[in-house]
XYZ file of C-alpha atoms in Angstrom:
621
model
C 139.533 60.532 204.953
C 138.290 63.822 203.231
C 134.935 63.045 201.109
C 134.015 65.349 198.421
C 130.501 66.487 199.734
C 127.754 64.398 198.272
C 125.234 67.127 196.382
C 122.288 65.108 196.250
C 119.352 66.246 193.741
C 116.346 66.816 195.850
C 113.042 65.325 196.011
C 111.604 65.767 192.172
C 114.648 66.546 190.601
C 116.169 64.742 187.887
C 119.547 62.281 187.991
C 121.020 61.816 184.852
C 123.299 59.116 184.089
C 125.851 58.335 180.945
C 127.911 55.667 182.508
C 126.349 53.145 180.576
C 123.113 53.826 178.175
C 121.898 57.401 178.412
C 119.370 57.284 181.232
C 117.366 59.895 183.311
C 115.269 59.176 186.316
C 112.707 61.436 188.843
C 112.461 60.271 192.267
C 113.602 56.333 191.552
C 111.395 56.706 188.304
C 112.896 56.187 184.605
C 112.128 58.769 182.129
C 111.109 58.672 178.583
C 113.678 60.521 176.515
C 111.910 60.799 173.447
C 112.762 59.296 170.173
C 116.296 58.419 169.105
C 117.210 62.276 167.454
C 116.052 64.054 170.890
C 118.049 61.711 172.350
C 121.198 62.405 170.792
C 120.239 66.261 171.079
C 120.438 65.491 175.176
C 123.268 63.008 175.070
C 125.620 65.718 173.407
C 124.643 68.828 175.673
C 124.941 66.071 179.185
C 128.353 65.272 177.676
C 129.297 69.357 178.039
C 127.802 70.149 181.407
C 126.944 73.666 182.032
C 129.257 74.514 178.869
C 127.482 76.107 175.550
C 127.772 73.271 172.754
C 127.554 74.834 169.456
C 124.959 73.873 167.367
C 126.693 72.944 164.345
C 128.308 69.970 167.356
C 124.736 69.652 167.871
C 123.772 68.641 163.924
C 126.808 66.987 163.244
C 125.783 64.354 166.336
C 122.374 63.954 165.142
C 122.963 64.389 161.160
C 126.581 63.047 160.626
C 126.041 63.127 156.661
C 123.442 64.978 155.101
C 121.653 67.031 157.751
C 118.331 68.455 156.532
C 117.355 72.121 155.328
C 115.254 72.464 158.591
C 118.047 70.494 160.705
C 118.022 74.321 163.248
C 114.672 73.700 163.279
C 114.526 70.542 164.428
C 117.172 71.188 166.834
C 115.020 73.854 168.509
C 111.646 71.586 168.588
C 114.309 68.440 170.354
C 115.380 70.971 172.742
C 112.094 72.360 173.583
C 110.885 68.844 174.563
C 113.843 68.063 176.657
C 112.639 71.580 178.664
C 109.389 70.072 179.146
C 110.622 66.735 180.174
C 113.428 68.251 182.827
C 111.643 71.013 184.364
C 113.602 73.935 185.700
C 117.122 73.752 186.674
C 117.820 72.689 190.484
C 117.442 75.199 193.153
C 116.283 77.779 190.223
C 112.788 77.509 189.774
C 111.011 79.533 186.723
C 114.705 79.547 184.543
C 114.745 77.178 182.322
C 117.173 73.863 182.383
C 118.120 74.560 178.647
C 119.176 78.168 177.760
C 120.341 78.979 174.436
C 123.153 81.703 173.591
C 125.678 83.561 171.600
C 127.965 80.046 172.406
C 125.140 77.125 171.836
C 123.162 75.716 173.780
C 123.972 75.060 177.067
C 122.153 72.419 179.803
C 122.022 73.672 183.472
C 122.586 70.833 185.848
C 124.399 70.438 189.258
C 126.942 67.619 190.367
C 124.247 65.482 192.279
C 122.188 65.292 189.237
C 124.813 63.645 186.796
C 126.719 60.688 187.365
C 129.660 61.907 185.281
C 130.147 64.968 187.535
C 129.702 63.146 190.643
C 132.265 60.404 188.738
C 135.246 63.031 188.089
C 134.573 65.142 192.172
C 135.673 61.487 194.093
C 138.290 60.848 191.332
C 139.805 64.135 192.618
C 138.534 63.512 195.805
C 140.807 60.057 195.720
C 143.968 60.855 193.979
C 143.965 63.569 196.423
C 144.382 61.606 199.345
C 146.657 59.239 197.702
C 148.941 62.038 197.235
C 148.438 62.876 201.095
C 149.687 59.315 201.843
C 146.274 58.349 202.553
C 145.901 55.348 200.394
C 143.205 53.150 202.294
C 141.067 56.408 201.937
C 142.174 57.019 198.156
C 141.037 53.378 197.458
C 137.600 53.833 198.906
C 136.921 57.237 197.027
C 138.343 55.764 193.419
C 135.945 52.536 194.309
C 133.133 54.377 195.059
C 133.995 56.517 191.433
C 134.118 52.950 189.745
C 130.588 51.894 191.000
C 128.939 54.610 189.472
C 129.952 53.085 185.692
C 127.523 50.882 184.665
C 128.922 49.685 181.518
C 130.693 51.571 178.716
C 128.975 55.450 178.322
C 126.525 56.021 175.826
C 126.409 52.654 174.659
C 122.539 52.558 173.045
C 123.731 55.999 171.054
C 127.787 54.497 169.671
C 126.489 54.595 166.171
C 126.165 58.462 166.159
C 130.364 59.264 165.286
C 129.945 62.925 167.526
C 128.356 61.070 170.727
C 131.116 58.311 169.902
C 133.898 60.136 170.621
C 131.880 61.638 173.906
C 131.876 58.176 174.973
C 135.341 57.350 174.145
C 136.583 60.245 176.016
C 134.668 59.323 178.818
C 135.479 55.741 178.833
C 138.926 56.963 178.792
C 138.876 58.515 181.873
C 136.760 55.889 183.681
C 139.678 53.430 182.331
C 142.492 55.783 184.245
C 140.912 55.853 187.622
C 140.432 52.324 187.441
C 144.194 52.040 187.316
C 144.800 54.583 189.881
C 142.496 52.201 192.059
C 143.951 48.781 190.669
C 147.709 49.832 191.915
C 146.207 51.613 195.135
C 145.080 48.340 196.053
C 148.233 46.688 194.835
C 149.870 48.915 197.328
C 147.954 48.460 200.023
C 148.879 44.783 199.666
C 145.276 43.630 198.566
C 146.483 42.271 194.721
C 144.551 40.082 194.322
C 140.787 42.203 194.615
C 142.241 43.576 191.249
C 143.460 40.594 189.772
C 140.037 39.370 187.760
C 138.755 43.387 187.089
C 142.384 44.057 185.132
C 142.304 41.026 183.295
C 138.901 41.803 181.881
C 140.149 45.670 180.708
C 143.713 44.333 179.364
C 141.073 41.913 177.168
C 139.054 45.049 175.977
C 142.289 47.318 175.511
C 145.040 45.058 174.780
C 147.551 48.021 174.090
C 147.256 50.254 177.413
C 150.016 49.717 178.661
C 149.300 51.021 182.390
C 146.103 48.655 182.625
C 148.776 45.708 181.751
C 151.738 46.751 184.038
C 149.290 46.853 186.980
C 147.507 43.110 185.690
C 151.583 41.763 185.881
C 152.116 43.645 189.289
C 148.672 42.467 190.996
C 149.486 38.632 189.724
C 153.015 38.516 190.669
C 151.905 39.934 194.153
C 149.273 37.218 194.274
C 152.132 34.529 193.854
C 151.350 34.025 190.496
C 154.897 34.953 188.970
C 154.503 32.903 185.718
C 151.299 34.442 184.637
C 152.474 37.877 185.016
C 155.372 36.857 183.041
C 153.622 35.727 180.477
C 151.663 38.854 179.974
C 154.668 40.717 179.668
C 155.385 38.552 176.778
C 152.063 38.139 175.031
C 152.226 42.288 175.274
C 155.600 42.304 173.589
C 154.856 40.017 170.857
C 152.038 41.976 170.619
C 153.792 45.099 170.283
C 155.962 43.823 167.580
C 153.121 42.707 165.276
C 151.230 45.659 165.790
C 153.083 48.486 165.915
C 156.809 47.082 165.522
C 158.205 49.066 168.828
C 159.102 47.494 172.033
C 157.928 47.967 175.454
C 158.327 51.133 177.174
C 161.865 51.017 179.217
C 159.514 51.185 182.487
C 157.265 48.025 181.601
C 160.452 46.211 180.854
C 162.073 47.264 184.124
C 159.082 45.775 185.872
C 159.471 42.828 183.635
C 163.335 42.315 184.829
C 162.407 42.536 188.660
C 160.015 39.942 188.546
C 162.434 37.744 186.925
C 164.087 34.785 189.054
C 161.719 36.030 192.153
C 159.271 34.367 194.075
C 156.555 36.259 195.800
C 157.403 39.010 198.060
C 156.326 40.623 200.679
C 154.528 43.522 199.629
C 154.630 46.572 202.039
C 152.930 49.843 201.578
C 154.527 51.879 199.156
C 155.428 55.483 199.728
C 152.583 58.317 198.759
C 152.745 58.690 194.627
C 153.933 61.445 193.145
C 150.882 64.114 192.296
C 150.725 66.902 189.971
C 149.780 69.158 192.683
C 149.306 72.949 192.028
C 150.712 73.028 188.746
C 148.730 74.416 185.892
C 149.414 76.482 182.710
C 149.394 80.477 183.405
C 146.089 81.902 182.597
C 145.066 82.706 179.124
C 144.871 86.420 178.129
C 141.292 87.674 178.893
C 141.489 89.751 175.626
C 141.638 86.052 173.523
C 139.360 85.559 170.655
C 138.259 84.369 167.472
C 139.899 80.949 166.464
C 136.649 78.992 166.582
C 137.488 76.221 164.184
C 140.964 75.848 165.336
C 139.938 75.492 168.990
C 137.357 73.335 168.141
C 139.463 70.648 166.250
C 142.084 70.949 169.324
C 139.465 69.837 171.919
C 138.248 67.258 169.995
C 142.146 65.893 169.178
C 142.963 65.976 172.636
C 139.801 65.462 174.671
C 139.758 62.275 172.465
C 143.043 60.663 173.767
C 143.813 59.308 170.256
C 146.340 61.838 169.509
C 148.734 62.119 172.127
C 151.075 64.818 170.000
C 149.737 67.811 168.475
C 151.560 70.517 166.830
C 150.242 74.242 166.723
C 152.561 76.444 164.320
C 152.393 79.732 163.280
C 154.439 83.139 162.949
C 155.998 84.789 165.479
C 152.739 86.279 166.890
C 150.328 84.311 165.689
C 148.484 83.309 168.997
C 149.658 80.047 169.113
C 150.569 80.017 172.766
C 147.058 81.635 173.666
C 145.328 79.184 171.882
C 147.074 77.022 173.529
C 146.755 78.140 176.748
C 143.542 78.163 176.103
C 142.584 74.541 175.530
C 144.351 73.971 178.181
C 142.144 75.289 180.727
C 139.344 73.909 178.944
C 141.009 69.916 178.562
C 141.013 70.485 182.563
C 138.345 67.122 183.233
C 139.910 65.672 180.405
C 143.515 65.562 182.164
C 142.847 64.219 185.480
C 146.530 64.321 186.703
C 147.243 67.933 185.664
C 148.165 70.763 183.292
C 151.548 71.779 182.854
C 153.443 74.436 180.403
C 156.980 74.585 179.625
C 158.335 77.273 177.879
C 161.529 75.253 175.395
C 162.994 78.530 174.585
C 164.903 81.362 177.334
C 163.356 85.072 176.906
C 166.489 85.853 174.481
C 165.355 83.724 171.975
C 168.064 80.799 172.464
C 167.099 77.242 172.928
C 167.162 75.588 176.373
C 169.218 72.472 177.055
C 167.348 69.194 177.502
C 168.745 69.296 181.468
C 166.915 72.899 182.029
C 163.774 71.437 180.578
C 163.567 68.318 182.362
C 164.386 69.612 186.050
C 161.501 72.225 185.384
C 159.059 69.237 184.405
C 160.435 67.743 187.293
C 159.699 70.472 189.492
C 156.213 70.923 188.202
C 155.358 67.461 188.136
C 156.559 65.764 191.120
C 159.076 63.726 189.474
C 161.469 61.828 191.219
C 164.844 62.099 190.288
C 168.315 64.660 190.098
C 168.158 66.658 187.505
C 171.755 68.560 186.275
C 171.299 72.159 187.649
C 168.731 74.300 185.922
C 172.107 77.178 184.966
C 174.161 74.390 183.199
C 173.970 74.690 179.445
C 177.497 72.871 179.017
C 175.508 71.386 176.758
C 172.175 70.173 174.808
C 172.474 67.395 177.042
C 173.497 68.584 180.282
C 177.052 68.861 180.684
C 179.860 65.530 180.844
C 180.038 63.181 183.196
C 177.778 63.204 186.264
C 175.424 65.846 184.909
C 174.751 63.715 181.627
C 173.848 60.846 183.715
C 171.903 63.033 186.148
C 170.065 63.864 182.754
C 169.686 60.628 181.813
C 167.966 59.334 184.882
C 165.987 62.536 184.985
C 164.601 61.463 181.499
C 163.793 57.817 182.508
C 161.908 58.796 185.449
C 159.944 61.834 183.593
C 158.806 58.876 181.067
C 157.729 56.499 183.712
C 155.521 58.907 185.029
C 153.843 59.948 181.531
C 153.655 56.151 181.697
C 151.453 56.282 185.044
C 149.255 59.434 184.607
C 146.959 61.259 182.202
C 148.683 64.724 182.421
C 148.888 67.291 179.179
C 151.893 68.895 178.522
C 152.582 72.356 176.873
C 155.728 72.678 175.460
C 155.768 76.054 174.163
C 157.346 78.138 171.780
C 159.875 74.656 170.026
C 162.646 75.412 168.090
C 163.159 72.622 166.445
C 162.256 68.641 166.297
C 165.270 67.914 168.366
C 164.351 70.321 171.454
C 161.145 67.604 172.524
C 161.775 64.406 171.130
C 163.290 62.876 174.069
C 160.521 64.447 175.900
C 157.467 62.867 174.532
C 155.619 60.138 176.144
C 156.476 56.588 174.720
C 153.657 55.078 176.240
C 150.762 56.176 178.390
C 147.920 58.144 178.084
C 150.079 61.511 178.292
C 149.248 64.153 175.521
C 151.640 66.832 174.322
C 150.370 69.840 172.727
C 153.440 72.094 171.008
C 153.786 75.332 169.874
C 155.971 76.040 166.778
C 156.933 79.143 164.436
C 157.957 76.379 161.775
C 155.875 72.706 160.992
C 158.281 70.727 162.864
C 157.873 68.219 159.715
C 160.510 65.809 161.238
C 158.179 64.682 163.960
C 155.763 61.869 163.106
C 152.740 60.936 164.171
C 151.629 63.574 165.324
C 148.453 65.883 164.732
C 148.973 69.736 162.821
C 147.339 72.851 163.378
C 148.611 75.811 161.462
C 147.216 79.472 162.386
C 146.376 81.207 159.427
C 145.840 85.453 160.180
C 142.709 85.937 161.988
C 139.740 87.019 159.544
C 138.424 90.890 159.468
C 135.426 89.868 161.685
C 137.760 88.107 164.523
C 140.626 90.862 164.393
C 137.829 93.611 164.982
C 136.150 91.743 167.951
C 140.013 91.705 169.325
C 140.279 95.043 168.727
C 136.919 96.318 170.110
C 137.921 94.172 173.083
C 140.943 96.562 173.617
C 139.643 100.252 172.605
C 135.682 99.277 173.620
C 132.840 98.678 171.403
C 131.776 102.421 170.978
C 134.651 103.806 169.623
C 135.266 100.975 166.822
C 131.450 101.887 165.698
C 132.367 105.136 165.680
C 134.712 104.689 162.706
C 134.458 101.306 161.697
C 136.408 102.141 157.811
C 139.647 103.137 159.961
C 139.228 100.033 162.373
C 139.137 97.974 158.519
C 142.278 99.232 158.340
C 144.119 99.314 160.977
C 143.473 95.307 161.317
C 144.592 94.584 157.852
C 147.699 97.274 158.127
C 148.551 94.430 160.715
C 147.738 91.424 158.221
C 145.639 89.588 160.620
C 148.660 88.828 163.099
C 146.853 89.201 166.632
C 150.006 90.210 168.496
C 150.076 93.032 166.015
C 146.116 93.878 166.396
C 146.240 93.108 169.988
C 149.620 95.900 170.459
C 147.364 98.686 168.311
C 144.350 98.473 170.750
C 147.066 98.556 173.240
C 148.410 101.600 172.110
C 145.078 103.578 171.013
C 143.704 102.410 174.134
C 146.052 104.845 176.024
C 146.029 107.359 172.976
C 142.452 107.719 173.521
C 142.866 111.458 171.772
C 144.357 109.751 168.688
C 141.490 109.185 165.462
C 141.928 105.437 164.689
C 141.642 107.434 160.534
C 145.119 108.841 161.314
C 146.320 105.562 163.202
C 145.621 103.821 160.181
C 147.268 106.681 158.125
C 150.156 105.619 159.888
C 150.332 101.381 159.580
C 149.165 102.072 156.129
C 152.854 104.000 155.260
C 155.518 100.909 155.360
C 158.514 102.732 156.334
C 156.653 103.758 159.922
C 154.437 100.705 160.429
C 157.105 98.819 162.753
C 157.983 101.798 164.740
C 153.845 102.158 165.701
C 153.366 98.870 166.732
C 154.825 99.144 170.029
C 153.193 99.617 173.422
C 155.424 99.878 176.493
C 157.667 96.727 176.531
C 155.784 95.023 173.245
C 157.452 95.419 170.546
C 156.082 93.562 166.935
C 159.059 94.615 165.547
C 161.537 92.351 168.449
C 158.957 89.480 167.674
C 159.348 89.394 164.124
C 163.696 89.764 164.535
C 163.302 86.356 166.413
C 161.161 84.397 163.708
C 163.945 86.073 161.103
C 166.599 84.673 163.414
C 165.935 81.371 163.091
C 165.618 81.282 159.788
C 169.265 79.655 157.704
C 170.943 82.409 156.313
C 169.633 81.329 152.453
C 165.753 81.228 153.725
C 166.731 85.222 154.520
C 167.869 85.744 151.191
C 165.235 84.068 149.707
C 162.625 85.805 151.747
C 164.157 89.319 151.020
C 163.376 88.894 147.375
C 159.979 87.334 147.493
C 158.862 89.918 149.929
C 158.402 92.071 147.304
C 156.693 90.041 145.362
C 154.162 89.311 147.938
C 152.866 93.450 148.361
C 150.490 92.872 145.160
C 148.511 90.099 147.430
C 150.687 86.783 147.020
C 153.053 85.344 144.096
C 153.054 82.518 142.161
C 155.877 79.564 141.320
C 156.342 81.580 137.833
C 156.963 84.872 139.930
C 159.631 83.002 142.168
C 161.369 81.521 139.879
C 162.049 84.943 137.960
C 162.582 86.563 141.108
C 165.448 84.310 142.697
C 166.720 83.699 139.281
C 167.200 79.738 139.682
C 165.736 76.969 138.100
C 161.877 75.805 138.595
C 162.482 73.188 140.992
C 165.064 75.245 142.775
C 162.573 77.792 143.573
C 160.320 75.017 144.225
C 162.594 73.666 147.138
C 163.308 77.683 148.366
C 159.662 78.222 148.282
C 158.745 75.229 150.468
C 161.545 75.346 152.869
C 159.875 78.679 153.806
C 156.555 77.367 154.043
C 158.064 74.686 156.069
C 159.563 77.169 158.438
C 156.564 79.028 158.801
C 157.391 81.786 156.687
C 155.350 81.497 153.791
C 151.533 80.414 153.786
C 150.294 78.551 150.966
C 146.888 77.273 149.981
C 145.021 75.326 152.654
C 143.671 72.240 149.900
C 145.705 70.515 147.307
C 146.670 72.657 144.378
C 149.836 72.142 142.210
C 153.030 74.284 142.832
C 151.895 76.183 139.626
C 148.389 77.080 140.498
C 149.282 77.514 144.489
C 149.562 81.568 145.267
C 151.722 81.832 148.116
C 151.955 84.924 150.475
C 154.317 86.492 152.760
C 152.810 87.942 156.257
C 152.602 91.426 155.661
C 154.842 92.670 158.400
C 157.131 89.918 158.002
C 157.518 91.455 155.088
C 157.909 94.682 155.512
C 160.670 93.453 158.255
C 162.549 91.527 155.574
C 162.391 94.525 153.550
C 164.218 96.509 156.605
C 167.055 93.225 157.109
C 167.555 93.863 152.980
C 168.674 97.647 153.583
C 171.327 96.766 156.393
């Protein structure tokens, strides 16, 4: 059995703990923590490791409501007591535990000094060597994870709503490695050390459904058939009252092979299925700005309430970096992997359900025969064999969303009909998408929509690109050249591109250039990247009477935005026709309209700038 080495904290270090109430102890010795605020302050930075935490997170966890005029203040003198308290960080004497930067504040600490990291290396450690077949050494590691939580995190600090969902995520993932141990033992043929344990949690958390399955599996191998079958029904009669949907097509398949059986013999079962390798590409090293958005997208998704969230945005508004992005930082909040699927081919068509599912499939680990990735016969793989091939493709992808904690990227979604066979029906799966339109047919589900980056984020991306020095050097034209490209960071991100190989080329007479509308297009390409190609695809899916309509508000939208009044001369319809055009637009992603509630009279809507001027170009043809 491979053990994650144990990184003890030596002799007069600290060991933290918040699997249970927020505790810190020197050599065997419990600390004071100071009074309730400090320890909020300490609770919040422990629950981002080695990770700046923002200090607006910060006042939020301490001063949900009304925080104080000297709230900073306070935040500094908390934080300076917790550096006295905890000394310097391990194996780095004279720097301090606590630094503060550009990001937050961040809290030094290694693995053997906090029970959470030491929690999440055996979890690896354990689903690691379940996936190498090894599942007497996989139950030992996820045990030995399990004895380290002490009762559910944080529970002296609950009342605080930002440490609250902290602790939620946390007892979230404690709650998915006790299933991965729960049916490691049921495989192993030892039900019944699981049997009181699960019965317990399905009390707690009478909707999961994994926690339940694996109660019903570890009582039925215990020879205790009618009990398990009557959780099965208490869960669906639950079900119905709560939520009026059924059980999951996997819990009722376990339900119908326990039916009419006695006990069987239980041998062990084959190695499960493990992410593996897979993981989302890498995010682009010149991303930036979105603070708020990223922000609300960790907290969706590191929270496990959501488990669908939808990102949309114009063709090149960074959705699939910002994407990417949370992605690699959800990585301790999705145990059983990371995984990005693009839903459309490079040309701009949609792929068929088939193609989609045998590359999940491929990336995942899942079990099953999947029509061939080059058959597009049709959105549902083909006739005959290669529509059931699809079909049992798409029951086996859903029982393993129903087994593992695994985000999924599908990127760049048509439309509503491209994923909803693909989302999980029950789990603890999350699906973030990416969208040019809001997808509005899908429900529940959380939205995100990318507004244009503001002057101060499209000038950091641009300095990023053509360095520092020479953006002071003319910061007027830099001005420009960022709104010449309304805020869209594909377009900002292609003119550092290109100036950064023009390095001869005054970023005055760049901006000369974006500035004239009949040459912007044509300058914002670099190499292969082309705005302009971009742009043609948003335009393409667009119905052929969104076009129209967009060709004659485009003009509108050059004096800085238009309003109902302005539309409805413009198309020359009826008010609530040009209400409907005017939100069919803003529905696919087209038009932007006022972030709060405002009537359709008051509302000024806008048209992306280069949108625009591409509509303009589509009007001429």
């Amino acid at each position: 059995m491979t053990r994650p080495p144990v990184r003890t904290a030596p002799t007069g270090a600290v060991y933290f703990s918040l699997l249970g109430p927020l505790t810190a102890r020197l050599d065997g010795h419990e600390l004071p923590l100071g009074p309730r605020k400090q320890r909020l302050v300490l609770a919040t930075l422990l629950s981002r490791p080695n990770t700046p935490v923002p200090v607006e997170v910060l006042t939020d966890a301490v001063w949900p409501d009304d925080p104080p005029r000297t709230a900073r203040k306070n935040l500094q003198v908390y934080v300076s007591a917790a550096r006295t308290l905890l000394g310097p960080a391990a194996g780095h004497e004279g720097r301090d535990r606590v630094v503060h930067g550009c990001g937050g504040y961040l809290l030094r600490i290694a693995e053997g000094e906090l029970d959470t990291l030491r929690f999440g290396s055996l979890a690896r450690a354990g689903r690691a060597a379940a996936g190498r077949g090894d599942l007497a050494g996989a139950a030992r590691l996820l045990r030995e994870a399990l004895d380290l939580w002490e009762g559910p995190p944080l529970n002296d600090l609950r009342d605080s709503a930002g440490v609250a969902e902290e602790a939620g995520r946390l007892e979230a993932r404690c709650l998915t490695v006790y299933e991965d141990w729960a049916e490691t033992e049921i495989e192993l043929g030892r039900p019944a050390v699981a049997v009181d344990g699960l019965r317990d949690l399905v009390e707690r958390h009478p909707l999961r459904e994994r926690l339940r399955a694996a109660w019903m599996n570890s009582l039925h191998q215990s020879g205790r058939q009618a009990e398990a079958l009557a959780v099965y029904d208490d869960y669906r009669q639950l079900m119905a009252r709560e939520l009026g949907l059924e059980p999951s097509p996997a819990m009722a398949a376990l339900y119908r092979s326990m039916l009419g059986r006695g006990r069987e013999a239980r041998r062990p079962a084959p190695a499960r299925e493990a992410v593996g390798p897979a993981a989302p590409p890498a995010c682009t090293a010149a991303f930036t700005g979105r603070p708020g958005e990223l922000r609300e997208l960790l907290e969706v998704l590191g929270c496990g309430e959501e488990r669908v969230v939808v990102v949309s945005g114009p063709a090149g508004a960074g959705k699939s970096a910002l994407a990417l992005r949370a992605a690699h930082l959800l990585a301790d909040r999705f145990p059983d992997g990371r995984v990005r699927v693009r839903v459309r081919r490079e040309d701009g068509t949609a792929r068929s359900r088939a193609e989609i599912l045998a590359e999940l499939g491929r990336l995942c680990g899942v079990a099953g025969n999947a029509a061939p990735p080059g058959n597009t016969a049709s959105p549902e793989g083909g006739a005959g064999g290669d529509r059931a091939a699809t079909a049992a493709l798409a029951d086996a992808w859903q029982e393993w969303q129903a087994r593992h904690r695994a985000l999924v990227v599908l990127d760049d979604v048509p439309d509503e009909a491209s994923v909803r066979g693909l989302l999980s029906r029950s789990g603890t799966c999350s699906v973030l998408i990416t969208a040019r339109g809001q997808l509005a047919g899908l429900a529940p589900v959380h939205r995100i929509a990318l507004p244009a980056l503001a002057d101060a984020e499209a000038l950091e991306l641009l300095g990023k690109l053509i360095g520092a020095g020479r953006l002071r050097a003319d910061p007027g034209a830099a001005l420009r050249i960022v709104r010449a490209c309304g805020g869209l960071p594909l377009a900002v991100e292609v003119s550092g591109m290109r100036l950064a190989v023009l390095r001869h080329l005054p970023l005055a007479e760049y901006a000369d250039r974006l500035d004239d509308p009949s040459a912007a297009l044509d300058e914002l390409v670099a190499g292969d990247v082309s705005v302009r190609h971009r742009i043609a695809s948003g335009w393409q899916d667009l119905a052929d009477g969104d076009r129209w309509v967009l060709g004659r508000l485009a003009g509108l939208a050059e004096a800085g935005g238009f309003t109902l009044d302005r539309a409805t001369e413009a198309l020359g319809c009826g008010e609530r026709a040009a209400i409907r055009a005017v939100e069919s637009l803003i529905d696919a992603g087209a038009v932007t309209s006022p972030a709060g509630e405002v009537t359709a009279h008051a509302a000024l809507y806008e048209v992306p700038r280069l949108l625009g001027l591409y509509a303009h170009e589509r009007e001429g043809v």
